Amino acid sequence: MAGIIRITMFKVPSQASRDTMLKNYETLSKKAVKDSAPYIVSLQAGETQANDPRTQGFSVVAKTEFKSLEDMKYYEDSCEAHKWFKGEAKTLGVEGMCCVYYEPSVVA
């Protein structure tokens, strides 16, 4: 079963803020629960390659996988851990973000 993949990219100018954001993703991955159980299938986050022009200024990327669209909607609208993460992100000087999601058509 493929599930839903959510990609979020941030433009975070300072190294200290990028480090904090990645630590916050670690915390989020441990605290995100739905009906008292973990519901995120997988979460990966990291920094982009600094001198690669393809990044278009995005410096932190996260890939989050959910079993269903319903679980992703819960994450976006109701998850207390994600609400905390978004509040913390607002303090880090984020200069832009992009978020997309999809259900894989090709899995190899």
Short mmCIF file of N, CA and C in Angstrom, two decimals:
data_model
loop_
_atom_site.label_atom_id
_atom_site.label_comp_id
_atom_site.label_asym_id
_atom_site.label_seq_id
_atom_site.Cartn_x
_atom_site.Cartn_y
_atom_site.Cartn_z
N MET A 1 0.84 -1.19 0.00
CA MET A 1 0.00 0.00 0.00
C MET A 1 0.88 1.24 0.00
N ALA A 2 0.63 2.15 -0.92
CA ALA A 2 1.50 3.30 -1.11
C ALA A 2 1.25 4.41 -0.10
N GLY A 3 0.01 4.74 0.21
CA GLY A 3 -0.27 5.81 1.14
C GLY A 3 -0.12 7.18 0.53
N ILE A 4 0.08 8.17 1.38
CA ILE A 4 0.21 9.57 0.97
C ILE A 4 1.60 10.06 1.35
N ILE A 5 2.28 10.70 0.41
CA ILE A 5 3.59 11.30 0.65
C ILE A 5 3.42 12.81 0.67
N ARG A 6 3.94 13.45 1.71
CA ARG A 6 3.86 14.91 1.85
C ARG A 6 5.29 15.45 1.88
N ILE A 7 5.59 16.37 0.97
CA ILE A 7 6.91 17.00 0.90
C ILE A 7 6.76 18.46 1.31
N THR A 8 7.57 18.88 2.28
CA THR A 8 7.55 20.27 2.73
C THR A 8 8.97 20.81 2.64
N MET A 9 9.09 21.99 2.02
CA MET A 9 10.40 22.63 1.86
C MET A 9 10.35 24.01 2.51
N PHE A 10 11.41 24.36 3.21
CA PHE A 10 11.50 25.64 3.91
C PHE A 10 12.73 26.41 3.46
N LYS A 11 12.60 27.72 3.42
CA LYS A 11 13.74 28.62 3.24
C LYS A 11 14.09 29.15 4.63
N VAL A 12 15.14 28.60 5.20
CA VAL A 12 15.57 28.96 6.56
C VAL A 12 16.99 29.49 6.45
N PRO A 13 17.19 30.81 6.61
CA PRO A 13 18.49 31.41 6.30
C PRO A 13 19.64 31.06 7.25
N SER A 14 19.40 30.91 8.54
CA SER A 14 20.54 30.73 9.44
C SER A 14 20.76 29.26 9.79
N GLN A 15 22.02 28.89 9.95
CA GLN A 15 22.36 27.51 10.31
C GLN A 15 21.76 27.14 11.66
N ALA A 16 21.80 28.06 12.61
CA ALA A 16 21.24 27.78 13.94
C ALA A 16 19.75 27.45 13.83
N SER A 17 19.02 28.20 13.00
CA SER A 17 17.59 27.94 12.83
C SER A 17 17.34 26.62 12.11
N ARG A 18 18.18 26.28 11.14
CA ARG A 18 18.04 24.99 10.46
C ARG A 18 18.27 23.84 11.44
N ASP A 19 19.30 23.98 12.28
CA ASP A 19 19.57 22.95 13.29
C ASP A 19 18.38 22.78 14.23
N THR A 20 17.81 23.90 14.66
CA THR A 20 16.66 23.86 15.56
C THR A 20 15.47 23.21 14.87
N MET A 21 15.22 23.56 13.61
CA MET A 21 14.09 22.97 12.90
C MET A 21 14.24 21.46 12.79
N LEU A 22 15.44 20.98 12.51
CA LEU A 22 15.65 19.54 12.41
C LEU A 22 15.45 18.85 13.76
N LYS A 23 15.90 19.48 14.83
CA LYS A 23 15.64 18.93 16.17
C LYS A 23 14.14 18.90 16.46
N ASN A 24 13.44 19.95 16.01
CA ASN A 24 11.99 20.00 16.21
C ASN A 24 11.30 18.88 15.42
N TYR A 25 11.82 18.56 14.25
CA TYR A 25 11.25 17.43 13.49
C TYR A 25 11.44 16.12 14.26
N GLU A 26 12.59 15.96 14.91
CA GLU A 26 12.81 14.76 15.73
C GLU A 26 11.76 14.67 16.83
N THR A 27 11.53 15.79 17.51
CA THR A 27 10.53 15.83 18.57
C THR A 27 9.14 15.53 18.02
N LEU A 28 8.81 16.16 16.90
CA LEU A 28 7.51 15.93 16.27
C LEU A 28 7.31 14.45 15.96
N SER A 29 8.32 13.81 15.43
CA SER A 29 8.18 12.40 15.05
C SER A 29 7.90 11.50 16.25
N LYS A 30 8.35 11.90 17.42
CA LYS A 30 8.15 11.11 18.63
C LYS A 30 6.82 11.41 19.30
N LYS A 31 6.29 12.62 19.10
CA LYS A 31 5.09 13.04 19.84
C LYS A 31 3.80 13.03 19.03
N ALA A 32 3.89 12.81 17.73
CA ALA A 32 2.68 12.83 16.90
C ALA A 32 1.89 11.54 17.11
N VAL A 33 0.70 11.67 17.69
CA VAL A 33 -0.17 10.51 17.93
C VAL A 33 -1.60 10.84 17.52
N LYS A 34 -2.31 9.80 17.15
CA LYS A 34 -3.73 9.88 16.81
C LYS A 34 -4.39 8.71 17.52
N ASP A 35 -5.40 8.97 18.31
CA ASP A 35 -6.05 7.91 19.10
C ASP A 35 -5.02 7.18 19.96
N SER A 36 -4.12 7.95 20.56
CA SER A 36 -3.08 7.46 21.48
C SER A 36 -2.04 6.54 20.84
N ALA A 37 -1.95 6.56 19.51
CA ALA A 37 -0.96 5.71 18.83
C ALA A 37 -0.23 6.51 17.76
N PRO A 38 1.03 6.19 17.49
CA PRO A 38 1.73 6.86 16.39
C PRO A 38 0.99 6.59 15.08
N TYR A 39 0.94 7.58 14.21
CA TYR A 39 0.22 7.42 12.95
C TYR A 39 1.04 7.85 11.74
N ILE A 40 2.19 8.45 11.94
CA ILE A 40 3.06 8.80 10.82
C ILE A 40 3.84 7.54 10.44
N VAL A 41 3.73 7.13 9.19
CA VAL A 41 4.41 5.92 8.73
C VAL A 41 5.92 6.13 8.73
N SER A 42 6.36 7.27 8.19
CA SER A 42 7.78 7.61 8.22
C SER A 42 7.93 9.12 8.07
N LEU A 43 9.01 9.62 8.64
CA LEU A 43 9.34 11.04 8.55
C LEU A 43 10.84 11.15 8.36
N GLN A 44 11.23 11.83 7.30
CA GLN A 44 12.65 12.08 7.03
C GLN A 44 12.81 13.57 6.79
N ALA A 45 13.84 14.17 7.36
CA ALA A 45 14.09 15.60 7.16
C ALA A 45 15.59 15.84 7.12
N GLY A 46 15.99 16.85 6.36
CA GLY A 46 17.40 17.18 6.28
C GLY A 46 17.63 18.47 5.53
N GLU A 47 18.89 18.86 5.49
CA GLU A 47 19.28 20.08 4.77
C GLU A 47 19.58 19.75 3.32
N THR A 48 19.30 20.71 2.45
CA THR A 48 19.65 20.58 1.05
C THR A 48 21.15 20.85 0.89
N GLN A 49 21.67 20.57 -0.29
CA GLN A 49 23.07 20.85 -0.59
C GLN A 49 23.22 22.36 -0.80
N ALA A 50 24.04 22.98 0.01
CA ALA A 50 24.10 24.44 0.10
C ALA A 50 24.36 25.16 -1.22
N ASN A 51 25.23 24.67 -2.05
CA ASN A 51 25.62 25.40 -3.26
C ASN A 51 24.95 24.89 -4.53
N ASP A 52 23.88 24.14 -4.39
CA ASP A 52 23.19 23.60 -5.56
C ASP A 52 22.08 24.56 -5.99
N PRO A 53 22.17 25.14 -7.19
CA PRO A 53 21.17 26.11 -7.62
C PRO A 53 19.77 25.52 -7.77
N ARG A 54 19.66 24.21 -7.86
CA ARG A 54 18.34 23.59 -7.99
C ARG A 54 17.49 23.76 -6.74
N THR A 55 18.10 24.10 -5.61
CA THR A 55 17.34 24.26 -4.38
C THR A 55 16.44 25.49 -4.39
N GLN A 56 16.76 26.46 -5.24
CA GLN A 56 16.00 27.72 -5.34
C GLN A 56 15.83 28.38 -3.97
N GLY A 57 16.83 28.21 -3.11
CA GLY A 57 16.80 28.85 -1.80
C GLY A 57 16.18 28.01 -0.69
N PHE A 58 15.58 26.88 -1.03
CA PHE A 58 15.02 26.02 0.01
C PHE A 58 16.16 25.28 0.69
N SER A 59 16.18 25.32 2.01
CA SER A 59 17.33 24.80 2.76
C SER A 59 17.00 23.61 3.65
N VAL A 60 15.73 23.40 3.98
CA VAL A 60 15.32 22.24 4.77
C VAL A 60 14.16 21.57 4.05
N VAL A 61 14.24 20.25 3.92
CA VAL A 61 13.19 19.48 3.24
C VAL A 61 12.76 18.34 4.16
N ALA A 62 11.44 18.13 4.21
CA ALA A 62 10.91 17.01 4.99
C ALA A 62 9.98 16.17 4.11
N LYS A 63 10.09 14.87 4.26
CA LYS A 63 9.20 13.92 3.59
C LYS A 63 8.47 13.15 4.67
N THR A 64 7.15 13.27 4.68
CA THR A 64 6.33 12.60 5.68
C THR A 64 5.37 11.67 4.96
N GLU A 65 5.30 10.43 5.41
CA GLU A 65 4.42 9.45 4.79
C GLU A 65 3.29 9.06 5.75
N PHE A 66 2.08 9.03 5.20
CA PHE A 66 0.88 8.68 5.96
C PHE A 66 0.19 7.49 5.30
N LYS A 67 -0.56 6.72 6.09
CA LYS A 67 -1.32 5.60 5.53
C LYS A 67 -2.46 6.07 4.64
N SER A 68 -3.02 7.24 4.97
CA SER A 68 -4.22 7.69 4.25
C SER A 68 -4.26 9.21 4.19
N LEU A 69 -5.09 9.71 3.30
CA LEU A 69 -5.33 11.14 3.22
C LEU A 69 -5.97 11.64 4.52
N GLU A 70 -6.80 10.82 5.12
CA GLU A 70 -7.43 11.17 6.40
C GLU A 70 -6.36 11.43 7.47
N ASP A 71 -5.34 10.58 7.52
CA ASP A 71 -4.27 10.78 8.50
C ASP A 71 -3.50 12.06 8.22
N MET A 72 -3.26 12.37 6.93
CA MET A 72 -2.56 13.62 6.62
C MET A 72 -3.40 14.83 7.01
N LYS A 73 -4.70 14.77 6.77
CA LYS A 73 -5.58 15.88 7.15
C LYS A 73 -5.59 16.05 8.67
N TYR A 74 -5.57 14.94 9.41
CA TYR A 74 -5.47 15.02 10.86
C TYR A 74 -4.18 15.73 11.26
N TYR A 75 -3.09 15.36 10.63
CA TYR A 75 -1.79 15.99 10.88
C TYR A 75 -1.87 17.50 10.67
N GLU A 76 -2.46 17.90 9.57
CA GLU A 76 -2.53 19.32 9.23
C GLU A 76 -3.47 20.11 10.13
N ASP A 77 -4.58 19.51 10.52
CA ASP A 77 -5.64 20.26 11.20
C ASP A 77 -5.75 20.02 12.70
N SER A 78 -5.38 18.84 13.19
CA SER A 78 -5.70 18.50 14.57
C SER A 78 -4.54 18.02 15.44
N CYS A 79 -3.45 17.61 14.84
CA CYS A 79 -2.33 17.03 15.59
C CYS A 79 -1.66 18.08 16.49
N GLU A 80 -1.66 17.83 17.78
CA GLU A 80 -1.06 18.78 18.73
C GLU A 80 0.44 18.91 18.51
N ALA A 81 1.11 17.83 18.18
CA ALA A 81 2.56 17.89 17.94
C ALA A 81 2.86 18.75 16.71
N HIS A 82 2.04 18.64 15.68
CA HIS A 82 2.26 19.45 14.48
C HIS A 82 1.92 20.92 14.75
N LYS A 83 0.90 21.17 15.54
CA LYS A 83 0.59 22.56 15.93
C LYS A 83 1.78 23.17 16.66
N TRP A 84 2.38 22.40 17.57
CA TRP A 84 3.57 22.87 18.28
C TRP A 84 4.69 23.16 17.29
N PHE A 85 4.93 22.23 16.35
CA PHE A 85 5.99 22.40 15.37
C PHE A 85 5.79 23.68 14.56
N LYS A 86 4.58 23.93 14.09
CA LYS A 86 4.30 25.13 13.30
C LYS A 86 4.54 26.40 14.11
N GLY A 87 4.17 26.38 15.39
CA GLY A 87 4.43 27.53 16.25
C GLY A 87 5.91 27.79 16.42
N GLU A 88 6.68 26.73 16.61
CA GLU A 88 8.13 26.87 16.73
C GLU A 88 8.74 27.37 15.43
N ALA A 89 8.26 26.88 14.30
CA ALA A 89 8.81 27.28 13.00
C ALA A 89 8.65 28.79 12.78
N LYS A 90 7.59 29.36 13.30
CA LYS A 90 7.36 30.80 13.14
C LYS A 90 8.43 31.63 13.83
N THR A 91 9.14 31.05 14.78
CA THR A 91 10.18 31.79 15.51
C THR A 91 11.56 31.66 14.87
N LEU A 92 11.67 30.90 13.77
CA LEU A 92 12.97 30.57 13.20
C LEU A 92 13.36 31.41 11.99
N GLY A 93 12.60 32.42 11.67
CA GLY A 93 12.96 33.29 10.54
C GLY A 93 12.73 32.65 9.18
N VAL A 94 11.77 31.74 9.09
CA VAL A 94 11.46 31.09 7.81
C VAL A 94 11.04 32.15 6.81
N GLU A 95 11.68 32.14 5.64
CA GLU A 95 11.42 33.15 4.62
C GLU A 95 10.52 32.64 3.49
N GLY A 96 10.14 31.40 3.55
CA GLY A 96 9.25 30.83 2.55
C GLY A 96 9.12 29.34 2.74
N MET A 97 8.04 28.80 2.23
CA MET A 97 7.85 27.36 2.29
C MET A 97 6.99 26.91 1.12
N CYS A 98 7.09 25.64 0.81
CA CYS A 98 6.28 25.01 -0.23
C CYS A 98 5.91 23.63 0.28
N CYS A 99 4.65 23.27 0.11
CA CYS A 99 4.20 21.96 0.58
C CYS A 99 3.33 21.33 -0.51
N VAL A 100 3.63 20.09 -0.85
CA VAL A 100 2.83 19.32 -1.80
C VAL A 100 2.63 17.91 -1.24
N TYR A 101 1.59 17.26 -1.72
CA TYR A 101 1.40 15.85 -1.35
C TYR A 101 0.88 15.09 -2.56
N TYR A 102 1.10 13.79 -2.52
CA TYR A 102 0.65 12.95 -3.62
C TYR A 102 0.48 11.51 -3.16
N GLU A 103 -0.29 10.77 -3.92
CA GLU A 103 -0.40 9.33 -3.74
C GLU A 103 0.42 8.71 -4.86
N PRO A 104 1.46 7.97 -4.54
CA PRO A 104 2.35 7.45 -5.58
C PRO A 104 1.63 6.59 -6.62
N SER A 105 1.92 6.86 -7.87
CA SER A 105 1.44 6.04 -8.98
C SER A 105 2.49 5.02 -9.39
N VAL A 106 3.74 5.33 -9.09
CA VAL A 106 4.85 4.44 -9.41
C VAL A 106 5.63 4.20 -8.13
N VAL A 107 5.80 2.95 -7.77
CA VAL A 107 6.63 2.56 -6.62
C VAL A 107 7.55 1.47 -7.13
N ALA A 108 8.84 1.75 -7.12
CA ALA A 108 9.80 0.79 -7.68
C ALA A 108 10.78 0.33 -6.62
#
